[in-house]
Coordinates of C-alpha atoms in Angstrom, one line a residue:
M116 CA 6.6 -22.6 0.8
P117 CA 3.9 -22.9 -1.9
R118 CA 0.4 -21.9 -1.0
P119 CA -2.7 -22.6 -3.1
C120 CA -3.8 -19.6 -5.1
L121 CA -7.2 -18.2 -5.4
S122 CA -9.1 -19.3 -8.4
T123 CA -7.6 -18.0 -11.6
V124 CA -11.1 -17.6 -13.1
R125 CA -12.2 -14.3 -11.7
P126 CA -14.4 -11.5 -12.9
H127 CA -12.3 -8.8 -14.6
W128 CA -13.6 -6.1 -12.2
A129 CA -11.9 -7.9 -9.3
N130 CA -8.4 -7.3 -10.5
P131 CA -7.9 -3.9 -8.6
L132 CA -8.7 -5.8 -5.4
H133 CA -5.1 -7.1 -5.6
F134 CA -4.1 -4.6 -3.0
Q135 CA -1.4 -4.6 -0.4
R136 CA -2.1 -7.9 1.5
R137 CA -1.4 -9.9 -1.6
D138 CA 2.1 -8.6 -2.1
L139 CA 2.7 -8.6 1.7
L140 CA 1.8 -12.2 2.2
R141 CA 3.2 -13.5 -1.0
A142 CA 6.5 -11.8 -1.0
V143 CA 7.2 -11.5 2.7
L144 CA 5.8 -14.8 4.0
L145 CA 4.9 -17.1 1.2
G146 CA 7.7 -16.9 -1.4
S147 CA 6.4 -17.0 -4.9
A148 CA 2.9 -18.2 -4.2
A149 CA -0.1 -15.9 -4.6
G150 CA -1.5 -15.1 -1.1
L151 CA -4.5 -13.2 0.0
A152 CA -5.9 -10.3 -2.0
A153 CA -7.9 -7.5 -0.4
C154 CA -8.5 -3.8 -0.9
G155 CA -9.7 -3.3 2.6
G156 CA -8.4 -4.8 5.7
G157 CA -14.3 -7.2 6.2
G158 CA -17.4 -5.4 7.1
G159 CA -16.5 -3.4 10.2
G160 CA -18.6 -0.4 11.0
N161 CA -15.9 2.2 11.1
T162 CA -16.4 5.1 8.8
G163 CA -13.7 7.5 9.7
P164 CA -10.6 7.9 11.9
A165 CA -10.4 9.7 15.2
P166 CA -10.2 13.4 14.8
I167 CA -6.8 15.1 15.3
G168 CA -7.0 18.4 17.1
N169 CA -9.7 21.0 16.3
D170 CA -8.3 22.3 13.0
L171 CA -10.7 22.9 10.1
P172 CA -10.5 20.4 7.2
V173 CA -7.9 21.1 4.6
A174 CA -9.2 20.8 1.0
A175 CA -7.4 19.0 -1.7
T176 CA -6.4 20.4 -5.1
D177 CA -6.5 17.8 -7.9
R178 CA -3.7 18.0 -10.4
R179 CA -2.4 16.1 -13.5
V180 CA 1.4 16.4 -13.8
K181 CA 3.2 15.4 -17.0
V182 CA 6.2 13.3 -16.2
S183 CA 7.1 11.6 -19.5
T184 CA 6.9 12.2 -23.2
T185 CA 8.0 8.8 -24.5
P186 CA 5.5 7.4 -23.8
E187 CA 3.2 10.2 -22.8
V188 CA 2.5 9.8 -19.0
S189 CA 0.7 12.2 -16.7
L190 CA 0.2 11.4 -13.0
Q191 CA -2.8 12.0 -10.8
V192 CA -1.8 14.1 -7.8
R193 CA -3.9 15.3 -4.9
D194 CA -2.4 18.3 -3.1
W195 CA -3.2 19.6 0.4
Q196 CA -1.6 22.8 1.5
R197 CA -2.4 25.2 4.3
S198 CA 0.6 27.6 4.3
D199 CA 4.1 27.9 3.1
D200 CA 5.6 28.1 6.6
G201 CA 8.8 26.3 5.8
G202 CA 7.6 23.0 7.2
P203 CA 8.3 19.8 5.3
V204 CA 6.6 18.9 2.1
L205 CA 5.5 15.3 2.2
V206 CA 4.9 13.1 -0.9
L207 CA 2.9 9.9 -0.4
L208 CA 2.9 6.8 -2.6
A209 CA 0.3 4.0 -2.3
G210 CA 1.0 0.3 -2.1
L211 CA 0.5 -2.1 -5.0
G212 CA -2.9 -1.6 -6.6
G213 CA -3.7 1.5 -4.6
N214 CA -3.9 5.1 -5.8
A215 CA -3.7 8.6 -4.4
R216 CA -7.2 8.4 -2.9
C217 CA -6.2 6.0 -0.2
F218 CA -4.5 9.0 1.6
D219 CA -7.7 11.1 1.5
S220 CA -7.8 11.1 5.3
L221 CA -4.1 10.8 6.4
A222 CA -2.9 13.6 4.1
P223 CA -5.1 16.5 5.3
A224 CA -4.7 15.2 8.9
L225 CA -0.9 15.7 8.5
V226 CA -1.3 19.2 7.2
A227 CA -3.9 20.1 9.9
A228 CA -1.7 18.8 12.7
G229 CA 1.3 20.8 11.4
A230 CA 3.3 17.7 10.6
A231 CA 3.8 19.0 7.1
S232 CA 3.1 22.3 5.4
R233 CA 2.0 20.5 2.2
V234 CA 1.2 16.9 1.4
L235 CA 0.9 15.4 -2.1
A236 CA -0.6 12.0 -2.7
V237 CA 0.4 10.5 -6.0
S238 CA -1.1 7.7 -8.2
R239 CA 1.9 6.0 -9.8
R240 CA 1.6 5.3 -13.6
G241 CA -0.7 2.4 -14.2
Y242 CA -3.1 3.1 -11.4
G243 CA -6.0 5.4 -10.4
L244 CA -6.4 8.3 -12.9
S245 CA -2.8 8.3 -14.0
D246 CA -1.8 7.2 -17.5
K247 CA -1.3 3.5 -18.1
P248 CA 1.2 2.7 -21.0
L249 CA 1.2 -0.9 -22.0
P250 CA 4.4 -2.9 -21.9
V251 CA 5.5 -3.9 -25.4
K252 CA 9.2 -4.7 -25.6
S253 CA 9.3 -6.7 -22.3
A254 CA 6.9 -8.0 -19.7
T255 CA 7.9 -5.2 -17.3
Q256 CA 8.5 -2.3 -19.7
H257 CA 7.5 1.1 -18.4
Y258 CA 7.1 -0.3 -14.8
E259 CA 10.6 -1.0 -13.6
V260 CA 11.4 0.7 -10.3
D261 CA 13.9 3.1 -11.9
T262 CA 11.1 4.2 -14.3
L263 CA 8.8 4.9 -11.4
V264 CA 11.6 6.8 -9.7
D265 CA 12.1 8.9 -12.8
D266 CA 8.4 9.7 -12.8
L267 CA 8.7 10.9 -9.2
A268 CA 11.8 13.0 -10.0
A269 CA 10.0 14.6 -12.9
L270 CA 7.0 15.3 -10.8
C271 CA 9.1 17.1 -8.1
D272 CA 10.8 19.1 -10.8
A273 CA 7.5 20.1 -12.4
L274 CA 6.1 21.3 -9.1
G275 CA 9.3 23.0 -7.9
L276 CA 9.8 20.6 -5.0
T277 CA 13.5 20.7 -4.1
R278 CA 13.6 18.7 -0.8
V279 CA 10.8 16.4 0.2
V280 CA 9.9 13.8 2.8
L281 CA 8.8 10.7 0.9
G282 CA 6.3 8.4 2.5
G283 CA 5.4 5.0 0.9
H284 CA 3.0 2.3 1.9
S285 CA 3.9 -1.4 1.4
I286 CA 5.6 -2.0 -2.0
A287 CA 6.2 1.7 -2.4
G288 CA 9.2 1.2 -0.1
N289 CA 11.1 0.2 -3.2
E290 CA 10.6 3.6 -4.7
L291 CA 11.5 5.4 -1.5
T292 CA 14.8 3.6 -1.2
R293 CA 15.8 3.9 -4.8
F294 CA 14.8 7.6 -5.0
A295 CA 16.8 8.4 -1.8
G296 CA 19.8 6.6 -3.2
R297 CA 19.7 8.3 -6.6
F298 CA 18.7 11.8 -5.5
P299 CA 20.0 12.1 -1.9
D300 CA 20.1 15.9 -2.1
H301 CA 16.4 16.1 -2.8
V302 CA 15.3 13.9 0.1
R303 CA 14.7 15.5 3.6
G304 CA 13.3 12.3 5.2
L305 CA 11.6 9.0 4.6
V306 CA 8.5 7.3 6.0
Y307 CA 8.2 3.6 5.5
L308 CA 4.6 2.6 6.1
D309 CA 4.6 -1.1 6.7
T310 CA 7.0 -1.8 3.8
T311 CA 9.2 -4.9 3.3
F312 CA 13.0 -5.0 3.6
D313 CA 13.5 -6.9 0.3
Y314 CA 10.9 -8.8 -1.6
T315 CA 13.6 -11.0 -3.2
K316 CA 14.8 -12.4 0.2
D317 CA 13.5 -15.3 2.1
A318 CA 11.4 -14.5 5.2
D319 CA 12.5 -15.5 8.7
T320 CA 9.8 -18.0 9.6
G321 CA 11.8 -19.7 12.2
G322 CA 11.8 -22.8 10.1
E323 CA 8.1 -23.2 10.1
D324 CA 5.8 -23.5 7.0
P325 CA 2.5 -21.6 7.1
P326 CA -0.5 -23.9 7.1
L327 CA -2.1 -24.7 3.8
N328 CA -5.8 -24.4 4.6
R329 CA -8.0 -23.1 1.8
R330 CA -10.5 -22.0 4.3
L331 CA -8.2 -19.2 5.1
D332 CA -8.3 -17.8 1.6
E333 CA -10.4 -14.8 0.9
P334 CA -13.8 -15.4 -0.7
A335 CA -13.5 -15.0 -4.5
P336 CA -15.8 -12.5 -6.1
T337 CA -18.7 -13.7 -8.2
P338 CA -20.0 -12.1 -11.4
D339 CA -22.8 -10.6 -9.3
D340 CA -20.2 -8.7 -7.2
G341 CA -19.2 -6.7 -10.3
R342 CA -22.7 -5.9 -11.5
S343 CA -22.5 -2.4 -10.1
M344 CA -20.2 -0.1 -8.1
K345 CA -22.6 -0.6 -5.2
A346 CA -22.2 -4.4 -5.5
A347 CA -18.4 -4.1 -5.7
I348 CA -18.3 -2.0 -2.5
A349 CA -20.6 -4.4 -0.7
Y350 CA -18.3 -7.3 -1.6
L351 CA -15.3 -5.5 -0.2
R352 CA -17.1 -4.5 2.9
R353 CA -18.0 -8.1 3.5
K354 CA -14.4 -9.1 3.7
S355 CA -12.7 -6.1 5.2
K356 CA -12.0 -5.5 8.9
N357 CA -13.1 -1.8 8.6
W358 CA -14.5 0.3 5.8
W359 CA -13.3 3.9 5.4
P360 CA -14.2 6.7 3.0
A361 CA -10.6 6.7 1.7
L362 CA -10.9 3.0 0.8
E363 CA -14.1 3.7 -1.1
A364 CA -12.6 6.6 -2.9
N365 CA -9.6 4.5 -3.8
L366 CA -12.0 1.9 -5.2
H367 CA -13.9 4.5 -7.3
D368 CA -10.7 5.6 -8.9
A369 CA -9.6 2.0 -9.6
L370 CA -12.8 1.0 -11.4
D371 CA -14.5 2.1 -14.6
A372 CA -18.3 2.1 -14.8
L373 CA -19.7 0.6 -18.0
A374 CA -22.8 1.5 -19.9
D375 CA -24.8 -1.3 -18.3
G376 CA -23.8 -0.2 -14.8
S377 CA -21.2 -3.0 -14.3
V378 CA -17.6 -2.1 -13.3
R379 CA -14.2 -3.2 -14.4
P380 CA -10.7 -2.2 -13.4
N381 CA -9.1 0.7 -15.2
T382 CA -5.6 -0.9 -14.8
P383 CA -5.1 -3.4 -17.7
D384 CA -4.0 -6.9 -16.8
A385 CA -0.7 -6.5 -18.6
V386 CA 0.1 -3.4 -16.5
E387 CA -0.9 -5.1 -13.3
T388 CA 1.5 -8.0 -14.1
A389 CA 4.3 -5.7 -15.2
M390 CA 4.2 -3.7 -12.0
D391 CA 3.8 -6.7 -9.8
T392 CA 6.7 -8.6 -11.5
A393 CA 9.1 -5.7 -11.6
A394 CA 8.5 -4.8 -8.0
H395 CA 9.1 -8.3 -6.7
R396 CA 12.3 -8.6 -8.7
F397 CA 13.8 -5.5 -7.3
S398 CA 16.4 -5.8 -4.5
P399 CA 16.9 -2.4 -2.8
D400 CA 20.3 -1.1 -1.9
Y401 CA 20.1 0.8 1.3
R402 CA 23.8 1.8 1.5
P403 CA 23.4 5.2 -0.4
V404 CA 20.5 6.3 1.7
R405 CA 21.4 9.2 3.9
A406 CA 18.1 10.7 4.9
P407 CA 16.6 10.1 8.4
A408 CA 13.9 7.5 8.2
L409 CA 10.8 6.5 10.2
V410 CA 9.9 2.8 10.1
V411 CA 6.2 2.1 10.8
T412 CA 5.1 -1.5 11.3
A413 CA 1.5 -2.8 11.5
L414 CA 1.0 -6.1 13.3
P415 CA -2.1 -8.1 13.3
F416 CA -3.0 -9.3 16.8
D417 CA -5.9 -11.7 16.2
Q418 CA -7.6 -13.5 13.4
R419 CA -9.9 -10.6 12.8
D420 CA -6.9 -8.4 11.9
L421 CA -5.5 -10.9 9.4
F422 CA -8.5 -12.9 8.2
P423 CA -11.5 -10.6 8.7
W424 CA -13.6 -12.5 6.2
L425 CA -13.6 -15.7 8.2
E426 CA -17.1 -16.6 9.5
R427 CA -17.3 -17.7 13.1
P428 CA -17.4 -20.1 14.7
L429 CA -14.4 -21.8 13.0
D430 CA -14.0 -25.5 12.9
A431 CA -11.2 -26.8 15.1
Q432 CA -8.6 -27.3 12.3
T433 CA -9.2 -23.9 10.7
G434 CA -9.0 -22.2 14.1
Q435 CA -5.7 -23.9 14.8
D436 CA -4.4 -23.1 11.3
A437 CA -5.4 -19.5 11.6
A438 CA -3.7 -19.2 14.9
D439 CA -0.5 -20.8 13.6
F440 CA -0.5 -18.6 10.5
L441 CA -0.9 -15.5 12.6
R442 CA 1.9 -16.5 14.9
I443 CA 4.3 -17.1 12.0
F444 CA 3.2 -13.9 10.3
R445 CA 3.9 -11.8 13.3
R446 CA 7.3 -13.3 13.6
V447 CA 8.1 -12.6 10.0
R448 CA 6.9 -9.0 10.2
R449 CA 8.8 -8.2 13.3
A450 CA 12.0 -9.7 11.9
D451 CA 11.6 -7.9 8.6
A452 CA 11.0 -4.6 10.3
D453 CA 14.2 -5.1 12.3
R454 CA 16.2 -5.8 9.1
L455 CA 14.7 -2.7 7.5
A456 CA 15.5 -0.4 10.5
A457 CA 19.0 -1.8 10.7
A458 CA 19.6 -1.2 7.0
L459 CA 18.4 2.3 7.3
Q460 CA 20.4 2.8 10.5
T461 CA 17.4 4.4 12.2
S462 CA 16.1 4.2 15.7
H463 CA 12.9 6.0 14.7
R464 CA 10.2 3.4 14.8
L465 CA 6.5 3.0 15.4
T466 CA 5.0 -0.4 15.9
L467 CA 1.2 -0.6 15.9
D468 CA -0.4 -3.8 17.2
H469 CA -3.9 -5.0 16.6
C470 CA -4.3 -3.6 13.1
N471 CA -4.4 -4.5 9.5
H472 CA -1.8 -3.9 6.8
T473 CA -4.2 -2.2 4.3
D474 CA -5.9 0.3 6.6
F475 CA -3.7 0.8 9.6
F476 CA -2.9 4.4 8.6
M477 CA -6.7 5.1 8.6
E478 CA -7.6 3.2 11.8
R479 CA -4.6 4.4 13.7
E480 CA -4.2 7.7 11.9
A481 CA -3.6 9.8 15.0
E482 CA -0.6 7.7 16.1
V483 CA 0.8 7.8 12.6
V484 CA 0.5 11.5 12.4
R485 CA 2.1 12.0 15.8
A486 CA 5.0 9.8 14.8
I487 CA 5.6 11.7 11.6
Q488 CA 5.2 15.0 13.4
S489 CA 7.8 14.0 16.1
M490 CA 10.5 13.5 13.4
R491 CA 10.7 17.3 12.8
W492 CA 12.9 16.1 10.2
A493 CA 15.4 14.6 12.5

């Protein structure tokens, strides 16, 4: 089911905007075509999630943890800890293009609610403030899923983490599944945050092809949108359903500011391609996974959830195409979540309707926290 790609001529600063919706739509619904790219879910007015309880905020400790010597790689880690009360330690991994800062709200909320005694958010190699070795010997060198899992194992060893609950958003589901299969004794539980069963498998579209209407594509950034950090933020706000401090922090750690005030991604194109290619070639094996798992699914309910950048009113054809795309997308996501839960042999599920893949754990933070807390690690 090919779908027209966004223009290949894009300002370099826009590359880190290839966040979760691209890999979700492309790999889950659209086969090998490039889908929609967004860091945030269009210019909503939300600035923070609903508060959880009356606990005082939990401050983060920023760390750099060395995980490899050949090549030299240290990872950016943000660490929230209130007490060592024997509660679970939760390690969070961002989706494609994201970094540790996207969990700046969820992580402390989990600790404050008692869902975890400690939460660590990790920027995988290649992203955020983590090191970014360039592939040399092959297009995916240094970014294969097993290499990322090795990093995670080394990080746990370095920090003395013996049994953890792993949580991963979107494409990080690959790392959760592989880590749990290779190191079952080190995994207390798994939280799949709107991940995909298998990026190499065809999606269940019910035999329908999604409409090919270029009006549904996100607006491509212009050179002016990369003139400054403020301009980059404004561009993302224009095409995001909501805007959150965690999304803005994620963007800051994904871009470098140049001497003239303009911004560009700190993830090289070769690294972006290596990570993207390796992740979408990986077919996870769920059979060795023994840890109890929670499957969280985020479903868009209306056009605003899936296409927040569309200007209203829509012409009749675009309106119909958007409705058809949404209907097919919902079918695909429901079927995929069912396959994932079956493969994990879990009945622990949370389905959130009327939300966006990128920011659902910000917009619906309280529900996500309660679902994780209720596991009590099964």
